[in-house]
CSV table of C-alpha atoms in Angstrom, one decimal:
chain,number,residue,atom,x,y,z
M,1,MET,CA,70.0,25.3,26.2
M,2,ILE,CA,72.1,24.0,29.1
M,3,SER,CA,72.6,20.4,30.2
M,4,VAL,CA,74.9,18.6,32.5
M,5,LYS,CA,75.4,14.9,32.3
M,6,ASN,CA,76.8,12.4,34.8
M,7,VAL,CA,78.5,15.1,37.0
M,8,HIS,CA,80.7,13.7,39.8
M,9,LYS,CA,82.6,15.7,42.4
M,10,THR,CA,84.5,14.4,45.4
M,11,PHE,CA,86.3,16.3,48.1
M,12,GLY,CA,88.7,13.9,49.7
M,13,LYS,CA,86.6,10.8,50.6
M,14,ASN,CA,83.4,12.7,50.5
M,15,GLU,CA,81.5,12.2,47.2
M,16,VAL,CA,79.4,15.4,46.9
M,17,LEU,CA,77.9,14.8,43.4
M,18,LYS,CA,77.0,11.3,42.3
M,19,GLY,CA,76.3,11.4,38.6
M,20,VAL,CA,73.9,14.3,38.4
M,21,ASP,CA,72.0,15.0,35.1
M,22,ILE,CA,70.1,18.2,34.5
M,23,ASP,CA,68.6,19.7,31.4
M,24,VAL,CA,67.3,23.3,31.3
M,25,LYS,CA,65.4,24.7,28.3
M,26,ARG,CA,65.8,28.2,27.0
M,27,GLY,CA,63.7,30.6,29.0
M,28,GLU,CA,63.0,28.0,31.7
M,29,VAL,CA,63.3,28.7,35.4
M,30,VAL,CA,64.5,25.6,37.3
M,31,VAL,CA,64.7,25.6,41.1
M,32,ILE,CA,66.9,23.2,43.0
M,33,LEU,CA,65.8,22.4,46.5
M,34,GLY,CA,67.4,20.2,49.1
M,35,PRO,CA,68.9,20.1,52.6
M,36,SER,CA,72.3,21.6,53.4
M,37,GLY,CA,75.1,19.4,52.1
M,38,SER,CA,73.0,17.8,49.3
M,39,GLY,CA,75.4,19.1,46.6
M,40,LYS,CA,73.2,22.0,45.2
M,41,THR,CA,75.8,24.8,45.5
M,42,THR,CA,78.6,22.5,44.4
M,43,LEU,CA,76.7,21.7,41.2
M,44,LEU,CA,76.3,25.4,40.4
M,45,ARG,CA,80.0,26.0,41.1
M,46,CYS,CA,80.9,23.2,38.8
M,47,ILE,CA,78.8,24.5,36.0
M,48,ASN,CA,80.6,27.9,36.2
M,49,PHE,CA,84.0,26.1,36.8
M,50,LEU,CA,84.5,27.7,40.2
M,51,GLU,CA,85.0,24.1,41.2
M,52,LYS,CA,86.2,21.5,38.7
M,53,ALA,CA,84.1,18.4,38.5
M,54,ASP,CA,85.8,15.0,38.4
M,55,GLU,CA,83.6,13.6,35.6
M,56,GLY,CA,80.8,14.7,33.4
M,57,GLU,CA,79.9,16.9,30.4
M,58,LEU,CA,78.5,20.4,30.1
M,59,ASN,CA,76.6,21.7,27.1
M,60,ILE,CA,75.5,25.3,26.7
M,61,GLY,CA,74.1,26.1,23.3
M,62,ASP,CA,76.8,25.1,20.8
M,63,ILE,CA,79.5,24.7,23.5
M,64,SER,CA,80.3,21.2,24.7
M,65,VAL,CA,82.9,20.7,27.4
M,66,HIS,CA,84.1,17.7,29.4
M,67,PHE,CA,84.5,18.9,33.0
M,68,ARG,CA,87.7,17.0,33.8
M,69,HIS,CA,89.5,17.9,30.6
M,70,ALA,CA,88.3,21.5,30.0
M,71,THR,CA,91.0,23.9,28.8
M,72,ARG,CA,91.3,27.4,30.0
M,73,GLN,CA,89.9,28.7,26.7
M,74,GLU,CA,86.8,26.4,27.1
M,75,ILE,CA,86.3,27.6,30.6
M,76,LEU,CA,86.4,31.2,29.5
M,77,ARG,CA,83.9,30.5,26.7
M,78,VAL,CA,81.5,28.9,29.3
M,79,ARG,CA,81.8,31.8,31.7
M,80,ARG,CA,81.0,34.3,28.9
M,81,ARG,CA,77.7,32.4,28.4
M,82,THR,CA,76.8,32.3,32.1
M,83,ALA,CA,76.5,34.6,35.0
M,84,MET,CA,76.3,33.8,38.7
M,85,VAL,CA,74.6,35.5,41.7
M,86,PHE,CA,76.2,34.5,45.0
M,87,GLN,CA,74.9,34.4,48.5
M,88,SER,CA,77.3,37.1,49.6
M,89,TYR,CA,76.8,39.6,46.8
M,90,ASN,CA,80.5,39.6,45.8
M,91,LEU,CA,80.5,43.3,44.9
M,92,PHE,CA,83.8,45.3,44.5
M,93,ASN,CA,83.9,47.5,47.6
M,94,ASN,CA,86.1,50.0,45.8
M,95,LYS,CA,83.5,50.6,43.0
M,96,ASN,CA,80.1,52.2,43.2
M,97,ALA,CA,76.9,50.5,42.1
M,98,ILE,CA,77.1,51.5,38.5
M,99,GLU,CA,80.8,50.6,38.2
M,100,ASN,CA,80.1,47.2,39.7
M,101,VAL,CA,77.5,46.6,37.0
M,102,MET,CA,79.8,47.9,34.3
M,103,GLU,CA,82.9,45.9,35.3
M,104,GLY,CA,82.1,42.6,33.6
M,105,LEU,CA,80.9,44.4,30.5
M,106,VAL,CA,84.1,46.4,30.1
M,107,THR,CA,86.7,43.9,31.2
M,108,ALA,CA,85.2,40.5,30.0
M,109,ARG,CA,83.0,41.6,27.1
M,110,LYS,CA,85.2,44.5,26.0
M,111,ILE,CA,82.2,46.8,25.6
M,112,PRO,CA,83.1,50.5,25.3
M,113,LYS,CA,82.6,52.3,28.6
M,114,GLY,CA,79.9,54.7,27.3
M,115,GLU,CA,77.8,51.8,26.1
M,116,ALA,CA,78.5,49.8,29.3
M,117,TYR,CA,77.4,52.8,31.4
M,118,GLU,CA,74.1,53.1,29.6
M,119,THR,CA,73.5,49.3,29.9
M,120,ALA,CA,74.3,49.5,33.6
M,121,LYS,CA,71.9,52.4,34.2
M,122,LYS,CA,69.1,50.5,32.4
M,123,GLU,CA,69.6,47.4,34.6
M,124,LEU,CA,69.9,49.3,37.8
M,125,ASP,CA,66.7,51.1,36.9
M,126,LYS,CA,65.0,47.8,36.4
M,127,VAL,CA,65.9,46.6,39.9
M,128,GLY,CA,64.7,49.8,41.5
M,129,LEU,CA,68.1,51.5,42.1
M,130,SER,CA,67.9,54.5,39.8
M,131,ASP,CA,68.8,56.7,42.8
M,132,LYS,CA,71.8,54.6,43.8
M,133,TYR,CA,74.1,54.8,40.8
M,134,ASN,CA,77.0,56.4,42.8
M,135,ALA,CA,76.4,54.6,46.1
M,136,TRP,CA,79.2,52.4,47.5
M,137,PRO,CA,78.4,48.9,48.6
M,138,SER,CA,79.0,50.0,52.2
M,139,GLN,CA,76.2,52.5,51.8
M,140,LEU,CA,73.7,49.9,50.5
M,141,SER,CA,71.6,47.5,52.5
M,142,GLY,CA,72.1,43.8,51.9
M,143,GLY,CA,69.0,43.7,49.7
M,144,GLN,CA,70.2,46.6,47.7
M,145,GLN,CA,73.6,45.0,47.2
M,146,GLN,CA,72.0,41.8,46.0
M,147,ARG,CA,69.9,43.8,43.6
M,148,VAL,CA,73.1,45.3,42.2
M,149,ALA,CA,74.5,41.8,41.8
M,150,ILE,CA,71.4,40.7,39.9
M,151,ALA,CA,71.6,43.8,37.7
M,152,ARG,CA,75.3,42.9,37.0
M,153,ALA,CA,74.3,39.4,36.0
M,154,VAL,CA,71.4,40.4,33.7
M,155,ALA,CA,73.6,43.2,32.1
M,156,LEU,CA,75.9,40.5,30.7
M,157,ASN,CA,73.0,39.0,28.7
M,158,PRO,CA,74.1,35.5,29.5
M,159,ASP,CA,72.5,32.3,28.2
M,160,VAL,CA,71.7,31.3,31.8
M,161,ILE,CA,72.0,32.9,35.2
M,162,LEU,CA,72.9,30.7,38.2
M,163,PHE,CA,71.5,31.8,41.5
M,164,ASP,CA,73.2,30.3,44.6
M,165,GLU,CA,70.8,30.9,47.5
M,166,PRO,CA,70.6,34.6,46.8
M,167,THR,CA,68.5,35.5,49.8
M,168,SER,CA,70.2,33.3,52.5
M,169,ALA,CA,72.5,36.2,53.8
M,170,LEU,CA,69.7,38.7,54.0
M,171,ASP,CA,67.7,39.8,57.0
M,172,PRO,CA,64.1,38.5,56.7
M,173,GLU,CA,62.6,41.9,55.9
M,174,LEU,CA,64.9,42.3,52.9
M,175,VAL,CA,64.2,38.9,51.3
M,176,GLY,CA,61.0,40.1,49.7
M,177,GLU,CA,62.6,42.9,47.6
M,178,VAL,CA,65.2,40.5,46.2
M,179,LEU,CA,62.6,37.8,45.4
M,180,SER,CA,60.5,40.5,43.7
M,181,VAL,CA,63.4,41.4,41.4
M,182,MET,CA,64.1,37.7,40.6
M,183,LYS,CA,60.5,37.3,39.7
M,184,SER,CA,60.7,40.2,37.3
M,185,VAL,CA,63.9,38.7,35.8
M,186,ALA,CA,62.0,35.4,35.3
M,187,ARG,CA,59.2,37.2,33.5
M,188,GLU,CA,61.6,38.6,31.0
M,189,GLY,CA,62.2,35.0,29.8
M,190,ILE,CA,65.8,34.7,31.1
M,191,THR,CA,66.9,31.2,31.7
M,192,MET,CA,67.5,30.6,35.4
M,193,LEU,CA,68.9,27.8,37.5
M,194,VAL,CA,68.2,28.7,41.1
M,195,VAL,CA,69.3,27.1,44.4
M,196,THR,CA,67.1,28.4,47.1
M,197,HIS,CA,65.2,27.6,50.3
M,198,GLU,CA,62.4,30.1,49.4
M,199,MET,CA,59.5,27.8,48.8
M,200,SER,CA,57.2,30.6,47.7
M,201,PHE,CA,59.5,31.5,44.8
M,202,ALA,CA,59.9,27.8,43.8
M,203,ARG,CA,56.1,27.3,43.9
M,204,ASP,CA,55.1,30.5,42.1
M,205,ILE,CA,57.8,31.1,39.6
M,206,ALA,CA,59.6,27.8,38.7
M,207,ASP,CA,58.7,25.9,35.6
M,208,ARG,CA,60.3,22.9,37.2
M,209,VAL,CA,61.5,21.9,40.7
M,210,ILE,CA,64.4,19.5,41.4
M,211,PHE,CA,64.9,18.0,44.8
M,212,MET,CA,68.4,16.8,45.6
M,213,ASP,CA,69.8,14.9,48.6
M,214,GLU,CA,73.1,13.3,49.3
M,215,GLY,CA,74.6,14.3,45.9
M,216,ALA,CA,71.8,12.9,43.7
M,217,ILE,CA,68.5,14.0,42.2
M,218,VAL,CA,65.7,12.3,44.2
M,219,GLU,CA,62.8,13.7,42.4
M,220,GLU,CA,61.8,16.4,39.8
M,221,GLY,CA,58.7,17.7,38.3
M,222,LEU,CA,56.2,20.6,38.1
M,223,PRO,CA,56.0,22.7,41.2
M,224,ARG,CA,52.3,21.7,41.7
M,225,ASP,CA,53.2,18.1,41.7
M,226,ILE,CA,56.3,18.4,43.9
M,227,PHE,CA,54.5,20.5,46.5
M,228,THR,CA,51.1,18.8,46.5
M,229,ARG,CA,51.9,15.2,45.6
M,230,PRO,CA,55.6,14.4,46.2
M,231,LYS,CA,56.3,10.8,45.0
M,232,GLU,CA,59.4,10.1,47.0
M,233,ARG,CA,59.4,9.7,50.8
M,234,ARG,CA,62.6,11.7,51.1
M,235,THR,CA,61.0,14.7,49.3
M,236,LYS,CA,58.0,14.5,51.6
M,237,GLN,CA,60.2,14.4,54.7
M,238,PHE,CA,62.0,17.5,53.5
M,239,LEU,CA,58.8,19.4,52.8
M,240,ASP,CA,57.5,18.3,56.2
M,241,ARG,CA,60.3,20.2,57.8
M,242,ILE,CA,60.0,23.3,55.6
M,243,LEU,CA,56.2,23.7,55.1
M,244,LEU,CA,53.1,23.2,57.2
M,245,LYS,CA,51.8,19.8,56.3
M,246,ASP,CA,48.5,21.0,54.9
M,247,GLU,CA,50.3,23.4,52.6
M,248,TYR,CA,51.3,20.8,50.1
M,249,VAL,CA,48.7,18.1,50.4
M,250,LYS,CA,45.9,20.5,49.1
M,251,ASP,CA,44.9,19.6,45.5
M,252,ASP,CA,43.7,23.2,44.8
M,253,TYR,CA,47.3,24.5,45.0
M,254,ALA,CA,45.9,27.6,46.7
M,255,ILE,CA,48.7,27.8,49.2
């Protein structure tokens, strides 16, 4: 479905990505964990060409692109096959909720406004915002804004949705509503590549977990294995800081 090979990215003298390889199957939910500065967000931004990687290759379905030499047309083709949900929602403040969801359908996909409107309604209904079609972003809570952003991404029917720490900007009491929506999206079989610090989501929903540090993949595997039996010392150190120690050493996985 989607694979990145040998991705390198440097900012000045700082090598942020050091030859990263990731493969995600159709319908798979892959969660990327790691400390701040490990390269997780940069990797997502390179996949969507919000940053241009120095080296490496991207394959999405039948599209194959070399990061360094990608043309404008190739980048547009990739973006039509992907959608991204950001930390800070990135809604248009001058458009209401339904117009925000419609925007990509009308402008990028050239879908007629009537059809786009019906699609936007359906996706807002799915994320529990059937009463907020005409609400402006300023009238919505952070959790509601992020749910609009998720509806916008799903409405595009992309091959893969990239989530960049979608709950990090939310007040703690709003995190649950967004994670609930993400879980429902995952259950629809939508391919997802998720950067997050939400361990419960990674543990319960991910098909596979990847741990990154210092621009490289340290370890990857099934959530059960990563959380209960991490093989690498650096992975264990990270989990020690995030979880109570006995949460991931139990073999019964009943955390």
